[in-house]
Coordinates of C-alpha atoms in Angstrom, one line a residue:
X1 CA -14.1 -11.1 -10.5
X2 CA -12.3 -8.4 -8.9
X3 CA -8.7 -7.2 -10.1
X4 CA -6.8 -4.6 -8.2
X5 CA -5.1 -2.2 -10.2
X6 CA -2.2 0.4 -8.3
X7 CA -2.1 3.5 -9.5
X8 CA 0.5 6.1 -8.5
X9 CA -1.1 9.4 -7.2
X10 CA 0.4 12.3 -9.1
X11 CA 0.8 15.4 -6.9
X12 CA 0.8 18.8 -8.3
X13 CA 4.3 19.2 -9.9
X14 CA 6.2 22.6 -9.8
X15 CA 8.0 22.4 -13.2
X16 CA 10.9 24.9 -13.4
X17 CA 10.4 27.5 -16.1
X18 CA 13.1 26.4 -18.5
X19 CA 15.2 23.6 -19.5
X20 CA 18.3 25.5 -18.2
X21 CA 16.7 25.7 -14.7
X22 CA 15.8 21.9 -14.9
X23 CA 19.6 21.3 -15.6
X24 CA 21.0 23.7 -13.0
X25 CA 18.8 21.6 -10.5
X26 CA 20.1 18.3 -11.7
X27 CA 23.6 19.7 -11.2
X28 CA 23.1 20.5 -7.8
X29 CA 21.6 17.0 -6.9
X30 CA 24.8 15.8 -8.6
X31 CA 26.9 17.6 -6.2
X32 CA 24.7 16.7 -3.0
X33 CA 25.3 13.2 -4.0
X34 CA 29.1 13.6 -3.9
X35 CA 30.8 10.4 -5.1
X36 CA 27.9 8.5 -5.9
X37 CA 27.2 9.4 -9.5
X38 CA 30.9 8.1 -9.9
X39 CA 30.0 4.7 -8.1
X40 CA 26.8 4.2 -10.4
X41 CA 27.3 6.5 -13.5
X42 CA 24.5 4.6 -15.4
X43 CA 21.9 4.5 -13.0
X44 CA 22.6 8.4 -11.8
X45 CA 22.1 9.6 -15.0
X46 CA 20.5 12.8 -15.8
X47 CA 17.5 11.1 -16.7
X48 CA 17.1 9.4 -13.3
X49 CA 17.9 12.5 -11.2
X50 CA 15.3 14.4 -13.3
X51 CA 12.6 11.8 -12.6
X52 CA 13.3 11.9 -8.7
X53 CA 13.4 15.6 -9.0
X54 CA 9.8 15.7 -10.8
X55 CA 8.4 13.2 -7.9
X56 CA 9.7 15.6 -5.3
X57 CA 8.4 18.8 -6.9
X58 CA 11.7 19.7 -8.0
X59 CA 13.0 19.8 -4.5
X60 CA 16.8 18.9 -4.6
X61 CA 16.9 18.2 -1.0
X62 CA 14.1 15.8 -1.2
X63 CA 15.3 14.2 -4.4
X64 CA 18.8 13.6 -3.0
X65 CA 17.7 12.1 0.1
X66 CA 15.4 9.5 -2.0
X67 CA 18.1 8.9 -4.5
X68 CA 21.0 8.2 -1.7
X69 CA 18.5 6.1 0.1
X70 CA 17.7 3.8 -3.6
X71 CA 21.6 3.8 -4.3
X72 CA 22.1 2.4 -0.7
X73 CA 19.5 -0.3 -1.5
X74 CA 20.7 -1.1 -4.8
X75 CA 24.3 -1.3 -3.6
X76 CA 23.0 -4.0 -1.0
X77 CA 20.9 -5.9 -3.2
X78 CA 22.7 -5.6 -6.9
X79 CA 19.3 -5.8 -8.9
X80 CA 21.3 -5.4 -11.8
X81 CA 23.0 -8.8 -11.3
X82 CA 19.7 -10.7 -10.9
X83 CA 19.2 -12.9 -14.1
X84 CA 16.3 -15.3 -15.0
X85 CA 18.6 -18.2 -14.0
X86 CA 19.2 -17.0 -10.4
X87 CA 15.4 -16.8 -9.3
X88 CA 14.5 -19.8 -7.6
X89 CA 11.6 -21.8 -8.9
X90 CA 11.4 -19.5 -11.6
X91 CA 8.0 -20.7 -13.2
X92 CA 6.0 -20.7 -10.2
X93 CA 7.4 -16.9 -9.6
X94 CA 6.7 -16.3 -13.1
X95 CA 3.0 -17.2 -12.8
X96 CA 2.4 -15.0 -9.6
X97 CA 4.4 -11.8 -10.8
X98 CA 5.7 -11.1 -14.5
X99 CA 6.3 -8.5 -16.8
X100 CA 4.1 -8.6 -19.8
X101 CA 5.2 -7.8 -23.3
X102 CA 3.4 -4.5 -23.7
X103 CA 3.6 -1.1 -22.3
X104 CA 0.9 1.1 -21.1
X105 CA -0.2 4.3 -23.4
X106 CA 1.9 6.5 -21.6
X107 CA 5.2 4.0 -22.6
X108 CA 5.6 2.8 -19.2
X109 CA 6.5 -1.0 -18.3
X110 CA 4.0 -2.7 -16.8
X111 CA 4.2 -5.3 -13.9
X112 CA 1.7 -7.7 -12.9
X113 CA 1.2 -9.3 -9.6
X114 CA -1.4 -11.8 -8.6
X115 CA -2.3 -11.5 -4.8
X116 CA -2.2 -14.8 -2.7
X117 CA -5.2 -13.4 -0.8
X118 CA -8.5 -11.7 -1.7
X119 CA -8.1 -8.1 -1.2
X120 CA -11.4 -6.5 0.2
X121 CA -11.8 -3.0 -0.5
X122 CA -13.1 -1.6 2.8
X123 CA -10.6 -3.0 4.6
X124 CA -7.8 -1.3 3.0
X125 CA -6.4 1.7 4.6
X126 CA -7.2 4.9 3.5
X127 CA -3.7 6.2 2.3
X128 CA -3.6 2.7 0.4
X129 CA -7.1 3.1 -1.0
X130 CA -6.3 6.4 -2.5
X131 CA -3.5 4.8 -4.5
X132 CA -5.5 1.7 -5.8
X133 CA -8.5 1.2 -8.4
X134 CA -10.6 -1.9 -8.1
X135 CA -11.5 -3.3 -11.6
X136 CA -14.5 -5.3 -12.1
X137 CA -14.8 -7.6 -15.3
X138 CA -17.9 -7.1 -17.4
X139 CA -18.2 -3.4 -15.9
X140 CA -18.2 -0.7 -18.2
X141 CA -16.6 1.9 -15.9
X142 CA -13.9 -0.6 -15.3
X143 CA -13.3 -1.3 -19.2
X144 CA -13.1 2.6 -19.4
X145 CA -10.2 3.1 -16.9
X146 CA -8.6 0.0 -18.5
X147 CA -9.1 1.3 -22.1
X148 CA -7.7 4.7 -21.1
X149 CA -4.5 3.2 -19.8
X150 CA -3.8 0.0 -22.1
X151 CA -4.4 -1.2 -25.6
X152 CA -7.3 -3.6 -25.2
X153 CA -6.0 -5.5 -28.2
X154 CA -2.8 -6.5 -26.0
X155 CA -4.4 -6.5 -22.7
X156 CA -4.9 -9.8 -21.3
X157 CA -8.8 -11.0 -21.4
X158 CA -8.7 -11.5 -17.6
X159 CA -8.1 -7.8 -17.3
X160 CA -10.8 -6.8 -19.5
X161 CA -8.6 -7.1 -22.6
X162 CA -9.1 -8.8 -25.8
X163 CA -5.8 -10.6 -25.8
X164 CA -6.6 -14.5 -25.0
X165 CA -3.4 -15.8 -25.4
X166 CA -2.6 -18.1 -22.5
X167 CA 0.7 -17.5 -20.5
X168 CA 3.4 -19.5 -22.0
X169 CA 6.3 -20.0 -19.5
X170 CA 8.9 -21.1 -22.0
X171 CA 8.2 -17.9 -24.4
X172 CA 8.4 -15.9 -21.2
X173 CA 11.6 -17.3 -20.1
X174 CA 13.2 -16.8 -23.6
X175 CA 12.1 -13.3 -23.6
X176 CA 13.6 -12.8 -19.8
X177 CA 16.7 -14.3 -20.9
X178 CA 17.2 -11.9 -24.3
X179 CA 16.6 -9.0 -21.7
X180 CA 19.4 -10.4 -19.3
X181 CA 21.8 -10.5 -22.2
X182 CA 20.6 -6.9 -23.7
X183 CA 21.1 -5.5 -20.2
X184 CA 24.5 -7.5 -19.5
X185 CA 26.1 -6.1 -22.7
X186 CA 25.0 -2.4 -22.2
X187 CA 26.3 -2.6 -18.7
X188 CA 29.6 -4.1 -19.9
X189 CA 29.9 -1.2 -22.6
X190 CA 29.1 1.3 -20.0
X191 CA 31.4 0.2 -17.4
X192 CA 28.8 0.1 -14.7
X193 CA 29.7 -3.8 -13.6
X194 CA 33.2 -2.7 -12.7
X195 CA 32.1 0.7 -11.1
X196 CA 29.4 -0.9 -8.9
X197 CA 32.3 -3.3 -7.4
X198 CA 33.8 -0.1 -6.4
X199 CA 34.4 -0.6 -2.5
X200 CA 32.5 2.2 -1.1
X201 CA 34.0 4.5 1.7
X202 CA 33.6 3.2 5.1
X203 CA 33.2 6.4 7.2

């Protein structure tokens, strides 16, 4: 059986020489963003801006452009307001795409999607082919790739891990509801709920 593992290609990054230089670039991006940091203070934190700067090789112009596009998307779709109960046909959706209860070895969240159709490697576009890795069950090289990225004791057995627990929709639903409660409480405490309702200027 074959599985598709999507990985983000990491370009060579030009890291600023010091933390002071990094902060200077973060402050520069804040100025370029105008009123957006006030509208979305929790999303446009220093950590978020730093992440976008790293992804754009510390180019303040490119990072600002990406952040403006992202905030525009968030303003339109309001992902912070999505809750488990609001997802139509939650059980079927969860079986097709879900967030497992473990992180990868770099501490990043894992998102699992099950494609509706079989993906054939030779038909992928060259650029997409560079961003994905095909993982084969019972293949030593594939197991090494997964072992380098995940704790195999937690990784599901269908992906080459040793976790044989079956997907339980009820347990998953309770975990998602807990995440919603924590996120909702954090948002209220930090005021983003009210700031996101601020009507943007219509220039």
